[in-house]
PDB file of C-alpha atoms in Angstrom:
ATOM      1  CA  UNK A   1      72.637  78.234  70.737  1.00  0.00           C
ATOM      2  CA  UNK A   2      72.731  75.754  73.573  1.00  0.00           C
ATOM      3  CA  UNK A   3      74.510  73.296  71.352  1.00  0.00           C
ATOM      4  CA  UNK A   4      77.162  75.871  70.566  1.00  0.00           C
ATOM      5  CA  UNK A   5      77.751  76.498  74.202  1.00  0.00           C
ATOM      6  CA  UNK A   6      78.059  72.901  75.010  1.00  0.00           C
ATOM      7  CA  UNK A   7      80.646  72.396  72.251  1.00  0.00           C
ATOM      8  CA  UNK A   8      82.666  75.511  73.115  1.00  0.00           C
ATOM      9  CA  UNK A   9      84.668  73.785  75.900  1.00  0.00           C
ATOM     10  CA  UNK A  10      85.521  70.949  73.596  1.00  0.00           C
ATOM     11  CA  UNK A  11      86.642  73.284  70.944  1.00  0.00           C
ATOM     12  CA  UNK A  12      88.709  75.273  73.478  1.00  0.00           C
ATOM     13  CA  UNK A  13      90.473  72.089  74.701  1.00  0.00           C
ATOM     14  CA  UNK A  14      91.151  71.077  71.101  1.00  0.00           C
ATOM     15  CA  UNK A  15      92.755  74.484  70.315  1.00  0.00           C
ATOM     16  CA  UNK A  16      94.885  74.352  73.432  1.00  0.00           C
ATOM     17  CA  UNK A  17      96.181  70.955  72.565  1.00  0.00           C
ATOM     18  CA  UNK A  18      97.130  71.936  69.112  1.00  0.00           C
ATOM     19  CA  UNK A  19      98.893  75.074  70.371  1.00  0.00           C
ATOM     20  CA  UNK A  20     100.671  73.168  73.091  1.00  0.00           C
ATOM     21  CA  UNK A  21     101.994  70.534  70.674  1.00  0.00           C
ATOM     22  CA  UNK A  22     103.304  73.240  68.354  1.00  0.00           C
ATOM     23  CA  UNK A  23     105.283  74.775  71.186  1.00  0.00           C
ATOM     24  CA  UNK A  24     107.360  71.613  71.794  1.00  0.00           C
ATOM     25  CA  UNK A  25     111.145  71.951  71.740  1.00  0.00           C
ATOM     26  CA  UNK A  26     111.198  70.356  68.176  1.00  0.00           C
ATOM     27  CA  UNK A  27     114.153  68.018  69.110  1.00  0.00           C
ATOM     28  CA  UNK A  28     114.230  65.119  66.729  1.00  0.00           C
ATOM     29  CA  UNK A  29     116.436  61.974  66.759  1.00  0.00           C
ATOM     30  CA  UNK A  30     119.057  61.941  64.057  1.00  0.00           C
ATOM     31  CA  UNK A  31     121.842  59.699  63.106  1.00  0.00           C
ATOM     32  CA  UNK A  32     125.276  60.295  64.711  1.00  0.00           C
ATOM     33  CA  UNK A  33     126.506  60.640  61.104  1.00  0.00           C
ATOM     34  CA  UNK A  34     124.722  64.007  60.996  1.00  0.00           C
ATOM     35  CA  UNK A  35     126.967  65.416  63.646  1.00  0.00           C
ATOM     36  CA  UNK A  36     129.398  67.992  62.439  1.00  0.00           C
ATOM     37  CA  UNK A  37     132.966  66.660  62.214  1.00  0.00           C
ATOM     38  CA  UNK A  38     134.184  68.998  64.940  1.00  0.00           C
ATOM     39  CA  UNK A  39     131.631  67.400  67.294  1.00  0.00           C
ATOM     40  CA  UNK A  40     132.706  63.867  66.379  1.00  0.00           C
ATOM     41  CA  UNK A  41     136.342  64.777  66.879  1.00  0.00           C
ATOM     42  CA  UNK A  42     135.572  66.257  70.310  1.00  0.00           C
ATOM     43  CA  UNK A  43     134.002  62.941  71.298  1.00  0.00           C
ATOM     44  CA  UNK A  44     136.881  60.827  69.938  1.00  0.00           C
ATOM     45  CA  UNK A  45     139.499  62.829  71.671  1.00  0.00           C
ATOM     46  CA  UNK A  46     137.867  63.416  75.004  1.00  0.00           C
ATOM     47  CA  UNK A  47     135.737  60.266  75.344  1.00  0.00           C
ATOM     48  CA  UNK A  48     137.728  57.598  73.417  1.00  0.00           C
ATOM     49  CA  UNK A  49     136.169  54.584  75.184  1.00  0.00           C
ATOM     50  CA  UNK A  50     132.569  55.877  74.869  1.00  0.00           C
ATOM     51  CA  UNK A  51     130.211  55.478  72.024  1.00  0.00           C
ATOM     52  CA  UNK A  52     127.320  57.690  70.991  1.00  0.00           C
ATOM     53  CA  UNK A  53     124.015  56.361  72.325  1.00  0.00           C
ATOM     54  CA  UNK A  54     121.684  59.051  70.958  1.00  0.00           C
ATOM     55  CA  UNK A  55     121.680  62.309  69.068  1.00  0.00           C
ATOM     56  CA  UNK A  56     118.783  64.744  68.992  1.00  0.00           C
ATOM     57  CA  UNK A  57     118.837  67.956  66.839  1.00  0.00           C
ATOM     58  CA  UNK A  58     116.824  71.067  66.880  1.00  0.00           C
ATOM     59  CA  UNK A  59     117.231  74.208  64.767  1.00  0.00           C
ATOM     60  CA  UNK A  60     120.631  75.166  66.177  1.00  0.00           C
ATOM     61  CA  UNK A  61     121.917  72.502  68.498  1.00  0.00           C
ATOM     62  CA  UNK A  62     122.695  68.801  68.854  1.00  0.00           C
ATOM     63  CA  UNK A  63     122.095  66.968  72.126  1.00  0.00           C
ATOM     64  CA  UNK A  64     124.307  63.924  72.452  1.00  0.00           C
ATOM     65  CA  UNK A  65     124.301  61.093  75.047  1.00  0.00           C
ATOM     66  CA  UNK A  66     127.298  58.885  75.366  1.00  0.00           C
ATOM     67  CA  UNK A  67     127.453  55.205  76.531  1.00  0.00           C
ATOM     68  CA  UNK A  68     129.130  56.273  79.823  1.00  0.00           C
ATOM     69  CA  UNK A  69     126.145  58.589  80.628  1.00  0.00           C
ATOM     70  CA  UNK A  70     127.832  61.869  79.607  1.00  0.00           C
ATOM     71  CA  UNK A  71     125.586  64.459  77.941  1.00  0.00           C
ATOM     72  CA  UNK A  72     127.084  66.970  75.504  1.00  0.00           C
ATOM     73  CA  UNK A  73     125.374  69.854  73.842  1.00  0.00           C
ATOM     74  CA  UNK A  74     126.954  71.166  70.539  1.00  0.00           C
ATOM     75  CA  UNK A  75     126.047  74.225  68.436  1.00  0.00           C
ATOM     76  CA  UNK A  76     125.242  73.718  64.701  1.00  0.00           C
ATOM     77  CA  UNK A  77     128.929  74.042  63.837  1.00  0.00           C
ATOM     78  CA  UNK A  78     129.920  71.320  66.166  1.00  0.00           C
ATOM     79  CA  UNK A  79     131.468  73.412  68.971  1.00  0.00           C
ATOM     80  CA  UNK A  80     130.627  72.221  72.510  1.00  0.00           C
ATOM     81  CA  UNK A  81     128.267  74.417  74.526  1.00  0.00           C
ATOM     82  CA  UNK A  82     127.821  72.300  77.599  1.00  0.00           C
ATOM     83  CA  UNK A  83     129.237  69.019  79.007  1.00  0.00           C
ATOM     84  CA  UNK A  84     127.618  67.138  81.824  1.00  0.00           C
ATOM     85  CA  UNK A  85     129.389  64.260  83.264  1.00  0.00           C
ATOM     86  CA  UNK A  86     127.646  60.945  84.092  1.00  0.00           C
ATOM     87  CA  UNK A  87     126.540  60.631  87.822  1.00  0.00           C
ATOM     88  CA  UNK A  88     129.460  60.244  90.171  1.00  0.00           C
ATOM     89  CA  UNK A  89     131.980  61.009  87.361  1.00  0.00           C
ATOM     90  CA  UNK A  90     133.941  64.090  86.303  1.00  0.00           C
ATOM     91  CA  UNK A  91     134.560  65.441  82.899  1.00  0.00           C
ATOM     92  CA  UNK A  92     137.965  65.062  81.303  1.00  0.00           C
ATOM     93  CA  UNK A  93     140.305  68.125  81.233  1.00  0.00           C
ATOM     94  CA  UNK A  94     141.969  69.694  78.201  1.00  0.00           C
ATOM     95  CA  UNK A  95     139.113  71.124  76.133  1.00  0.00           C
ATOM     96  CA  UNK A  96     138.721  74.287  78.262  1.00  0.00           C
ATOM     97  CA  UNK A  97     141.289  76.901  79.436  1.00  0.00           C
ATOM     98  CA  UNK A  98     144.073  75.274  81.744  1.00  0.00           C
ATOM     99  CA  UNK A  99     143.667  78.115  84.157  1.00  0.00           C
ATOM    100  CA  UNK A 100     140.440  76.583  85.408  1.00  0.00           C
ATOM    101  CA  UNK A 101     142.222  73.370  86.387  1.00  0.00           C
ATOM    102  CA  UNK A 102     144.892  75.323  88.069  1.00  0.00           C
ATOM    103  CA  UNK A 103     142.383  77.282  90.121  1.00  0.00           C
ATOM    104  CA  UNK A 104     140.554  74.028  91.120  1.00  0.00           C
ATOM    105  CA  UNK A 105     143.785  72.387  92.132  1.00  0.00           C
ATOM    106  CA  UNK A 106     144.763  75.359  94.338  1.00  0.00           C
ATOM    107  CA  UNK A 107     141.306  75.988  95.885  1.00  0.00           C
ATOM    108  CA  UNK A 108     139.272  72.715  95.540  1.00  0.00           C
ATOM    109  CA  UNK A 109     141.899  70.030  95.501  1.00  0.00           C
ATOM    110  CA  UNK A 110     140.629  66.524  94.687  1.00  0.00           C
ATOM    111  CA  UNK A 111     137.357  67.763  93.296  1.00  0.00           C
ATOM    112  CA  UNK A 112     136.329  67.274  89.704  1.00  0.00           C
ATOM    113  CA  UNK A 113     134.194  69.208  87.236  1.00  0.00           C
ATOM    114  CA  UNK A 114     130.766  67.610  86.861  1.00  0.00           C
ATOM    115  CA  UNK A 115     129.428  70.151  84.443  1.00  0.00           C
ATOM    116  CA  UNK A 116     130.772  72.950  82.310  1.00  0.00           C
ATOM    117  CA  UNK A 117     128.827  75.442  80.158  1.00  0.00           C
ATOM    118  CA  UNK A 118     129.913  78.154  77.870  1.00  0.00           C
ATOM    119  CA  UNK A 119     128.151  81.446  78.940  1.00  0.00           C
ATOM    120  CA  UNK A 120     128.492  85.094  77.776  1.00  0.00           C
ATOM    121  CA  UNK A 121     131.066  85.889  80.444  1.00  0.00           C
ATOM    122  CA  UNK A 122     133.110  82.721  79.930  1.00  0.00           C
ATOM    123  CA  UNK A 123     132.564  79.357  81.675  1.00  0.00           C
ATOM    124  CA  UNK A 124     130.100  78.206  84.232  1.00  0.00           C
ATOM    125  CA  UNK A 125     131.559  75.315  86.097  1.00  0.00           C
ATOM    126  CA  UNK A 126     129.969  73.047  88.640  1.00  0.00           C
ATOM    127  CA  UNK A 127     132.222  70.824  90.796  1.00  0.00           C
ATOM    128  CA  UNK A 128     131.476  67.574  92.572  1.00  0.00           C
ATOM    129  CA  UNK A 129     130.240  69.403  95.687  1.00  0.00           C
ATOM    130  CA  UNK A 130     127.629  71.131  93.678  1.00  0.00           C
ATOM    131  CA  UNK A 131     129.448  74.537  93.989  1.00  0.00           C
ATOM    132  CA  UNK A 132     129.124  76.567  90.900  1.00  0.00           C
ATOM    133  CA  UNK A 133     132.065  78.795  89.831  1.00  0.00           C
ATOM    134  CA  UNK A 134     132.311  81.422  87.053  1.00  0.00           C
ATOM    135  CA  UNK A 135     135.437  81.809  84.965  1.00  0.00           C
ATOM    136  CA  UNK A 136     136.395  84.327  82.245  1.00  0.00           C
ATOM    137  CA  UNK A 137     137.054  83.246  78.662  1.00  0.00           C
ATOM    138  CA  UNK A 138     140.801  82.967  79.449  1.00  0.00           C
ATOM    139  CA  UNK A 139     140.030  80.776  82.459  1.00  0.00           C
ATOM    140  CA  UNK A 140     140.601  83.436  85.075  1.00  0.00           C
ATOM    141  CA  UNK A 141     138.389  82.983  88.119  1.00  0.00           C
ATOM    142  CA  UNK A 142     135.564  85.528  88.501  1.00  0.00           C
ATOM    143  CA  UNK A 143     133.198  84.350  91.325  1.00  0.00           C
ATOM    144  CA  UNK A 144     131.554  81.579  93.295  1.00  0.00           C
ATOM    145  CA  UNK A 145     127.746  81.143  93.101  1.00  0.00           C
ATOM    146  CA  UNK A 146     126.981  81.537  89.566  1.00  0.00           C
ATOM    147  CA  UNK A 147     123.515  82.709  88.162  1.00  0.00           C
ATOM    148  CA  UNK A 148     123.211  80.330  85.119  1.00  0.00           C
ATOM    149  CA  UNK A 149     121.371  83.074  83.108  1.00  0.00           C
ATOM    150  CA  UNK A 150     124.619  85.103  82.739  1.00  0.00           C
TER     151      UNK A 150
END
């Protein structure tokens, strides 16, 4: 009985280690050739001077890092979900509603978008000051100070 009690902590640690490893995010490196053509086209059009450094895939998404430091998340069909600019840079315009740029020019002139995420209500946008803004699907401004879980 004493032997069993001494082995119990080791057994518990082993079980915890196995369960933690099975809970990982399951991202695995894949070749850029595995990206859907829509994702490849998005990169070619919006980042013509950058190359793909890495691609990781999980069940439903691709995480891509470009040579200029940009990070892009695509869904399994290749549609962008989130674009994060490299430090001190802004994302290019044109792949999200034009109304967003119009609002930024009128209210935050000279500031670029450092991150944009598709959310249920539309677009969560972070500008270079760190301010977060929420826009509707058509690009209409909704509010400042976004809760990213929306």
